[in-house]
Amino acid sequence: MERLRALAEKVTNWGRWGADDERGTINFITPDVVRRAAACVRRGEVFSLGLTFGAEGPQIGQGGRVNPLHIMTATEARLGADPDAPRYSDDVVVMPLQCATQWDSLAHVFYGGQLYNGFPASTLTAAGASRNGIDKQGAGIVSRGVLLDVARVRGVARLAPGTAITPDDLEAAERAQGIRAERGDVLLVRTGHITVFTKDGNREGYMRQAPGLGVACAEWLHRREVAAVACDNNAVEVLPFEDPTLPLPLHQLCLRDMGLTLGEMFDLEALAADCAADGTWECLFTAPPLKVTGAVGSPLNPLAVK
Amino acid sequence: MERLRALAEKVTNWGRWGADDERGTINFITPDVVRRAAACVRRGEVFSLGLTFGAEGPQIGQGGRVNPLHIMTATEARLGADPDAPRYSDDVVVMPLQCATQWDSLAHVFYGGQLYNGFPASTLTAAGASRNGIDKQGAGIVSRGVLLDVARVRGVARLAPGTAITPDDLEAAERAQGIRAERGDVLLVRTGHITVFTKDGNREGYMRQAPGLGVACAEWLHRREVAAVACDNNAVEVLPFEDPTLPLPLHQLCLRDMGLTLGEMFDLEALAADCAADGTWECLFTAPPLKVTGAVGSPLNPLAVK
Amino acid sequence: MERLRALAEKVTNWGRWGADDERGTINFITPDVVRRAAACVRRGEVFSLGLTFGAEGPQIGQGGRVNPLHIMTATEARLGADPDAPRYSDDVVVMPLQCATQWDSLAHVFYGGQLYNGFPASTLTAAGASRNGIDKQGAGIVSRGVLLDVARVRGVARLAPGTAITPDDLEAAERAQGIRAERGDVLLVRTGHITVFTKDGNREGYMRQAPGLGVACAEWLHRREVAAVACDNNAVEVLPFEDPTLPLPLHQLCLRDMGLTLGEMFDLEALAADCAADGTWECLFTAPPLKVTGAVGSPLNPLAVK
Amino acid sequence: MERLRALAEKVTNWGRWGADDERGTINFITPDVVRRAAACVRRGEVFSLGLTFGAEGPQIGQGGRVNPLHIMTATEARLGADPDAPRYSDDVVVMPLQCATQWDSLAHVFYGGQLYNGFPASTLTAAGASRNGIDKQGAGIVSRGVLLDVARVRGVARLAPGTAITPDDLEAAERAQGIRAERGDVLLVRTGHITVFTKDGNREGYMRQAPGLGVACAEWLHRREVAAVACDNNAVEVLPFEDPTLPLPLHQLCLRDMGLTLGEMFDLEALAADCAADGTWECLFTAPPLKVTGAVGSPLNPLAVK
C-alpha cells in the first residue's frame, strides 16, 4: 500500500476538473478531439469490438460473476383475441454488469475510504454508486481510438499469460506502427489473449491469467493524458499481479487516482488485422456505456469506424 | 389483417439482401453512408439520446415490463485479508431488454407464422431468437441521423396523444428544416411526448397513449430507404392504434415486412434544441445495440455527434 | 386430443367443489384427513424430500429452465460506521419456479382454451395466473403421505427410463407393502430414477427420459381420490410419452381436468429405505408451497415425518 | 460492543453440539419434541402464517431489498406443432431471500470475524455461505409452536412501534394463556404490528419501526432452550434499537452466539384469533426452509396445524 500511495501521488487527478467532477480523464475528450476522431473515418468500415452477451460468455464464476441469463418472456404472444392475430416476443436479461466487454466506472475500486476525486466510500451503498457511477459517463465515450498491437510488434500471435507490458512496449508499438497516443485518445492495447477464449474456447485460461499492462504504465498513461484505455484481456492489467501483496494496482491508480476508466474484454482481433493490412492504426472509437443508474460498470458493444 | 397484408406486399424487402439476411434495412448503411455520417461532425459536440436504466424508469408493468432492478453484489469487498486492503464494488442488473431507450430486433413481432425474410416463427424459442436476433446488428448502427422535429414545425411543445403523424408531416418538416432523409439515414422523429415522463413525471401518461407515426408512413419509409427510425414515444407508432382491430401495424410492416428496425423512447429534447439553434438537423448517429445472444431487443444509449 | 378428451370426461372434477374452486383435489384433505396424518408420527423422525436449489441443480436448459442463480448482495456489510461494527450478509435468488423439487399449480397446463374448473386461458397473462395460481394452495399441503415403492416391489434399484407404471403396479405395491392410498392422501411414487442425477451426476439422463406413471393411472388416481401425487422423476409421468403425438397427457388430465396437483423431483431415497426397514409406508407429509402470487409452480422442501 | 460481548458470554452455545455443528438450537428438536408437536393436532385445521411473495410485498428498498419480481416465461406455449395442441405456462422469480416471511440463517449476521460456532467470516464469499447456510436446516423446522400473544395480553390490537417486549411480558403471556415455552419449541410472538402492512397498507410504517423483543429477552430465550423464535414484525427485535449505537443486538446474540434462528414477518393474526377462541395456544408448527445452497435466509410459507 505504501508503494501504491507513492505512485498515486504522482498520477492523481483529484481536483483537476473541479471538486464535483465524476468523469475523470473523459474530460480530455474536448470538441477538438471529437472532430479529430471523426476525421479518422476514411473508408466507412465499422468493427464491433464486443463479445456477445449470453450463456456462451467467458465467466467462470469468479467473485460471483456469471454469464448473462437471457429469459424469453414471450415467444408467440398474441396481439388480440383472434387466433390469427399478429404476435410479439419479449425478453429479460439478468447479468453482472461486468460479465463480458465492459467499462469500469470510477466507483469500481478504491482504498483509504475514498473513491476518485475524494468522494467517500459511503457513497457506495446497496442503492448503488451515488458518485462516479457509470451513468455519469453517459455522453461518452466518443474519441479517436489508437490501437497499439503489442503482440504483433513483438512478433507473436499472443503474449504469454503473466507478461507485463511496459511503457517501452507501448512506445515500441507506436514507433513500429507510426502513430502516437495523444491527449484525449482512447488507447486500445492488443495482447491477443482473447483468442484463448474466442478461438480455443478455454474460459479458465482466459480468465485466471493474462498478459496485460504492468504497473509502470500508470505514469505513462498519466503523462500521455489518454481518456481511457481498453484491452483484450479481462482486467487490462497483468495477471497474476506483479506484486502478489498488491492486487489490482493499475485499477486503483487508473480508476481511483487518475479517474481513467478501463475497458475490458475488447475483441481487437478483426480491427488489428485490418490495421495491419492498411497500415492505419487510428479509428473513430464510439462506445457509449449503458446508463444504468448508480452502476459501477457497464456492458458494452464498442465500435471502431475506419 | 387483410389491409395489413395488402400494405405488406407494397413494402416488403424479403429476399432483397438474400435469403439469409437478418439485418434488413441496416444494409442500406454502406461505407459511403458511414463516411457521409462522419462528415456531419462539425463542432465535436456529443448528445446522449438515452434514458437512464433504473428504478426511476418509465415502465408501469404493461405486458410484464418492469423497470430495471440494479443489485449491488459488493460495495466494500476487500482485495486481500489486510483490513486496509484495497476494495472493490460490483453489481448485477435484471431488466426487460425493452424497458427504456432501445432497439427492437427484427424478431420482435410477426404474423402468419413468419418473421422478417420468411424465417419461421419456430426459430423463436425459450432459448431465444435464432434468427433476426439483435446480436445480428452488432456491427451497427452507425449512420447519419436526420432529426425531423414535427412538434416544432407544427409550433407546439409536444403533439397530443393519439396524433397520427403523416408523410405530409414528415415532408413539411423536411421543407421547414431544409433537410431530406436519404437512403441509409437513421430517421429521428421528435413528438415532444417524452417530456410527459421526463418533465411531468407522468409514467401512465407517457406509456398508455402517444402521438406517433401513422400507418401511412410505412410506404414513405420504404420509399426513402431509411436504415432505421427512432422516436421519443414508446412505440414509434401512434397510440391508440388508428384501427383498433389492428394492433401495432407499423411494427409489423417495419420489422416483419421491411426489416426496418425501430428505436423507442429516444430523448431528443436537447438535440432538437441544439438543432433549432444552429439550423443543422443532421448528425453522426451511433447506437450500437448490446449483443445479447438471441435477444429480441436491446437497451441502448444512442449518441448524436454534431 | 380425441383420446385425451374422452379420458378427460371420465376423470373431470370441474364444478365438484363449486364454480369458483381453485384448489382441486386438495379439497379432499379434510380435517379428518389431517388428524389421520398427524397420527402417523410415531418415532418423531423427519425426512427432507427436496433437492437443493443452486448451480448444482438438475436443469439442462430445456424450455429455458436453468438452475437457480444465487447472488450474494452483502457478505461483510457493516452495521454502522465503526470498523469493528457488527456485520450482516444478504442475498437474492433468480430461479425458474419449477427448476428442482416443486409443485405444479393447476394453471401450469391446459388445452381447449380452458384451465382447471373452466377458467379461461386469458386469465394467464404476463402478470401471472389470476386463477389457479400456486398461491391458492397456501394453506396446504399437509396430509398423510403414502409411499409406493414401485422399484423395490419390482426388485430393481431403479426402473428403466421409458417404463410406464400402471395401476397394476400401484396395486401390487400396495399389496406388497400392506398399505392403501385413500381419499385425501398424498401419493408418493418411487421409481429410483432420481439417483441417475443424485448418485450418477447424469443430468441429461435424469431429465430427458424417465420411468413414470402411464396415462392409464389417471382413472386410478381419480377413483382413489388422492389429494396429490409426487414422484422422483421430473414430470411424474413417463418420458418419452406413450403416444408421441400426445405430450404430457397425465399433466393435462391431472392438473387441468382433475385439479390434482403434481409434485416433481422429490427425493424419496432416504424415506424409502427407512420405510423398507420399519415396514411402515405412511408418514405425516407437509409440503407448503411458497405463495408466489400468480405463480404456476413453486419450489419446495417437502418433509415427511414418521 | 462491550455490552454485547458480555451478554454473548452468557448465552453462547458454541461447541454445545460439537465443533462442526451448523444447526444450533434446532438441535433441541429431538424426536420426542416432534412427537409432542404432532400430538398438538386435535382439530385438523391448518393455518398459513406466510405473506404472499409478489409486487404487493412489504419491501421499501431498504438495504437493496425489493419485492419479488415474478416473470412469466410462457403463458400459452404450445406442446407440439398443432395449433390445437395442449399448452403450458412457466415462470421465474427474482427475489431477495429475506423479502417477506422468512428464516434467517445462522450466517446472516456476525461480529469479530466469526459466525456461529466460531466459523470464520471468510466462509462467507460471493459464492455464498459455506458454513451455517440455510440449506443446513433442510430437515427442519418441525416442532411444537407456542404462540405468545403479547398484544392481546396487554389488551391492545397492536403494540406501538418502539415497544420493547421483556421477559416479563413473555411470562405474563404464558400465565394468561396457560402455556409454557419448553425446550425445542418454536416460539411465536405476536405484536399485531403486521396489520400496519396487511390491513393499513402502510409499508413504511411496517418496515421502519416496530415493536419487538428487547435485548433482555436473549437470556430468557437461552434459558428456555427454544429451537427458534418467530415474530410478526420484520426483525423479531424492537425498532429503533434500544441502544442506538448497537444495531441488531438480538440478531447477533441469537444467530451468532446462540445459534438460534429467527423467523420474520410471520402473519399470526388468524392463528391468534383461533387460539383466543379455543384457548389452545400450541400447534404443530412446520416451516421447512427452501434449501437454497449457501443462502443466508429463506423465503417461507410456515404452517400451523391445530
XYZ file of N, CA and C in Angstrom, chain B residues 33-114:
246
model
N -22.330 5.775 -46.925
C -23.249 6.395 -45.962
C -22.521 6.692 -44.660
N -21.667 5.772 -44.236
C -20.912 5.979 -42.997
C -19.978 7.189 -43.137
N -19.343 7.289 -44.267
C -18.447 8.447 -44.476
C -19.235 9.755 -44.460
N -20.385 9.738 -45.122
C -21.242 10.940 -45.102
C -21.645 11.268 -43.663
N -21.901 10.230 -42.878
C -22.280 10.443 -41.481
C -21.151 11.107 -40.707
N -19.945 10.587 -40.885
C -18.801 11.144 -40.148
C -18.579 12.609 -40.516
N -18.919 12.940 -41.750
C -18.729 14.322 -42.198
C -19.698 15.291 -41.519
N -20.691 14.747 -40.833
C -21.643 15.617 -40.120
C -21.058 16.182 -38.836
N -19.921 15.652 -38.419
C -19.305 16.143 -37.177
C -18.574 17.451 -37.478
N -19.141 18.543 -37.026
C -18.551 19.854 -37.312
C -18.036 20.537 -36.047
N -18.827 20.479 -34.983
C -18.429 21.155 -33.745
C -17.807 20.210 -32.729
N -18.030 18.941 -32.883
C -17.465 17.988 -31.921
C -18.267 17.858 -30.644
N -19.558 18.141 -30.745
C -20.389 18.049 -29.551
C -21.191 16.742 -29.559
N -21.310 16.129 -28.366
C -21.952 14.822 -28.250
C -23.235 14.928 -27.428
N -24.298 14.333 -27.914
C -25.570 14.304 -27.193
C -25.947 12.854 -26.916
N -26.275 12.552 -25.653
C -26.813 11.232 -25.331
C -28.329 11.286 -25.503
N -28.854 10.378 -26.285
C -30.296 10.351 -26.543
C -30.998 9.314 -25.687
N -30.304 8.781 -24.688
C -30.855 7.669 -23.923
C -31.400 8.065 -22.563
N -32.459 7.388 -22.149
C -32.925 7.488 -20.772
C -31.973 6.689 -19.879
N -32.018 6.953 -18.587
C -31.258 6.112 -17.666
C -32.030 4.812 -17.401
N -31.282 3.800 -16.998
C -31.857 2.496 -16.691
C -31.837 2.280 -15.192
N -32.992 2.352 -14.566
C -33.054 2.168 -13.125
C -34.490 2.177 -12.652
N -34.655 2.169 -11.351
C -35.995 2.145 -10.760
C -36.807 3.365 -11.177
N -36.086 4.421 -11.608
C -36.770 5.652 -11.985
C -37.286 5.620 -13.417
N -37.176 4.487 -14.090
C -37.559 4.383 -15.499
C -39.053 4.500 -15.738
N -39.462 4.442 -17.022
C -40.844 4.736 -17.400
C -41.844 3.596 -17.260
N -41.378 2.379 -16.973
C -42.296 1.234 -17.044
C -43.378 1.253 -15.976
N -44.550 0.752 -16.394
C -45.695 0.675 -15.480
C -46.235 -0.754 -15.394
N -45.433 -1.698 -15.860
C -45.838 -3.092 -15.710
C -46.589 -3.686 -16.882
N -46.828 -2.907 -17.929
C -47.552 -3.435 -19.100
C -46.841 -4.650 -19.687
N -47.593 -5.697 -19.950
C -47.019 -6.888 -20.575
C -45.863 -7.456 -19.780
N -45.860 -7.194 -18.476
C -44.798 -7.727 -17.635
C -43.523 -6.906 -17.659
N -43.514 -5.803 -18.380
C -42.297 -4.994 -18.410
C -42.192 -4.131 -17.159
N -41.060 -4.273 -16.516
C -40.794 -3.511 -15.303
C -39.538 -2.679 -15.516
N -39.277 -1.786 -14.597
C -38.036 -1.030 -14.665
C -36.877 -1.888 -14.194
N -35.661 -1.536 -14.585
C -34.504 -2.358 -14.226
C -34.344 -2.487 -12.708
N -33.909 -3.652 -12.312
C -33.545 -3.901 -10.920
C -32.018 -3.956 -10.869
N -31.435 -2.987 -10.219
C -29.978 -2.910 -10.114
C -29.576 -3.418 -8.743
N -28.787 -4.481 -8.716
C -28.428 -5.153 -7.468
C -26.934 -4.999 -7.226
N -26.557 -4.362 -6.144
C -25.144 -4.296 -5.772
C -24.759 -5.640 -5.164
N -23.709 -6.238 -5.662
C -23.261 -7.517 -5.117
C -22.014 -7.338 -4.259
N -21.405 -6.167 -4.323
C -20.280 -5.848 -3.448
C -20.220 -4.332 -3.361
N -19.994 -3.813 -2.177
C -19.818 -2.361 -2.066
C -18.465 -2.014 -1.458
N -18.006 -2.845 -0.544
C -16.687 -2.577 0.031
C -15.919 -3.885 0.206
N -16.002 -4.724 -0.796
C -15.332 -6.017 -0.720
C -13.822 -5.818 -0.730
N -13.135 -6.539 0.143
C -11.691 -6.403 0.283
C -10.923 -7.206 -0.749
N -9.870 -6.645 -1.286
C -8.944 -7.378 -2.148
C -7.794 -7.865 -1.291
N -7.989 -8.963 -0.599
C -6.965 -9.472 0.301
C -7.440 -9.453 1.736
N -6.616 -10.012 2.614
C -7.015 -10.226 4.002
C -6.764 -8.996 4.885
N -5.851 -8.153 4.489
C -5.498 -6.949 5.243
C -6.733 -6.047 5.425
N -7.016 -5.612 6.670
C -8.169 -4.719 6.871
C -8.050 -3.425 6.057
N -6.819 -2.994 5.786
C -6.604 -1.779 4.991
C -6.541 -2.062 3.492
N -6.784 -3.299 3.123
C -6.651 -3.690 1.713
C -7.545 -2.846 0.819
N -7.128 -2.685 -0.431
C -7.991 -2.019 -1.409
C -9.330 -2.746 -1.526
N -10.289 -2.006 -2.031
C -11.656 -2.528 -2.087
C -12.196 -2.511 -3.517
N -13.261 -3.234 -3.701
C -13.966 -3.122 -4.983
C -15.468 -3.225 -4.759
N -16.184 -2.774 -5.747
C -17.645 -2.902 -5.764
C -18.030 -3.631 -7.049
N -19.214 -4.212 -7.053
C -19.651 -4.955 -8.233
C -21.176 -4.975 -8.247
N -21.754 -5.272 -9.408
C -23.214 -5.213 -9.478
C -23.792 -6.075 -10.595
N -25.091 -6.241 -10.509
C -25.864 -7.078 -11.428
C -27.099 -6.282 -11.839
N -27.569 -6.491 -13.046
C -28.832 -5.868 -13.441
C -29.800 -6.940 -13.923
N -31.062 -6.740 -13.596
C -32.151 -7.569 -14.098
C -33.068 -6.620 -14.851
N -33.231 -6.835 -16.144
C -34.105 -5.888 -16.859
C -34.709 -6.469 -18.133
N -35.966 -6.078 -18.375
C -36.530 -6.344 -19.689
C -35.660 -5.630 -20.717
N -35.395 -6.255 -21.840
C -34.478 -5.661 -22.810
C -35.084 -4.456 -23.507
N -36.391 -4.262 -23.345
C -37.027 -3.110 -23.973
C -37.669 -2.206 -22.921
N -37.002 -2.048 -21.792
C -37.631 -1.313 -20.687
C -37.458 0.198 -20.784
N -36.500 0.666 -21.560
C -36.334 2.121 -21.731
C -35.808 2.317 -23.166
N -34.906 3.273 -23.368
C -34.404 3.525 -24.720
C -33.867 2.236 -25.338
N -34.304 1.883 -26.541
C -33.998 0.551 -27.070
C -34.209 0.424 -28.564
N -33.591 -0.575 -29.126
C -33.881 -1.060 -30.476
C -34.751 -2.294 -30.372
N -35.738 -2.392 -31.227
C -36.409 -3.672 -31.461
C -35.540 -4.497 -32.392
N -35.500 -5.805 -32.172
C -34.870 -6.637 -33.198
C -35.923 -7.015 -34.234
N -35.494 -7.554 -35.342
C -36.425 -7.940 -36.405
C -37.212 -9.192 -36.050
N -36.958 -9.730 -34.854
C -37.724 -10.893 -34.387
C -38.767 -10.494 -33.344
N -38.960 -9.198 -33.161
C -39.826 -8.751 -32.058
C -41.317 -8.920 -32.358
N -41.729 -8.774 -33.607
C -43.142 -9.007 -33.950
C -43.219 -9.800 -35.257
N -44.353 -10.442 -35.449
C -44.526 -11.223 -36.679
C -45.990 -11.623 -36.822
N -46.316 -12.163 -37.975
C -47.659 -12.724 -38.192
C -47.560 -13.786 -39.272
N -48.622 -14.555 -39.384
C -48.639 -15.603 -40.399
C -47.546 -16.639 -40.219
N -47.036 -16.738 -39.001
C -46.042 -17.771 -38.730
C -44.669 -17.491 -39.295
N -44.458 -16.254 -39.770
C -43.152 -15.936 -40.349
C -42.613 -14.603 -39.856
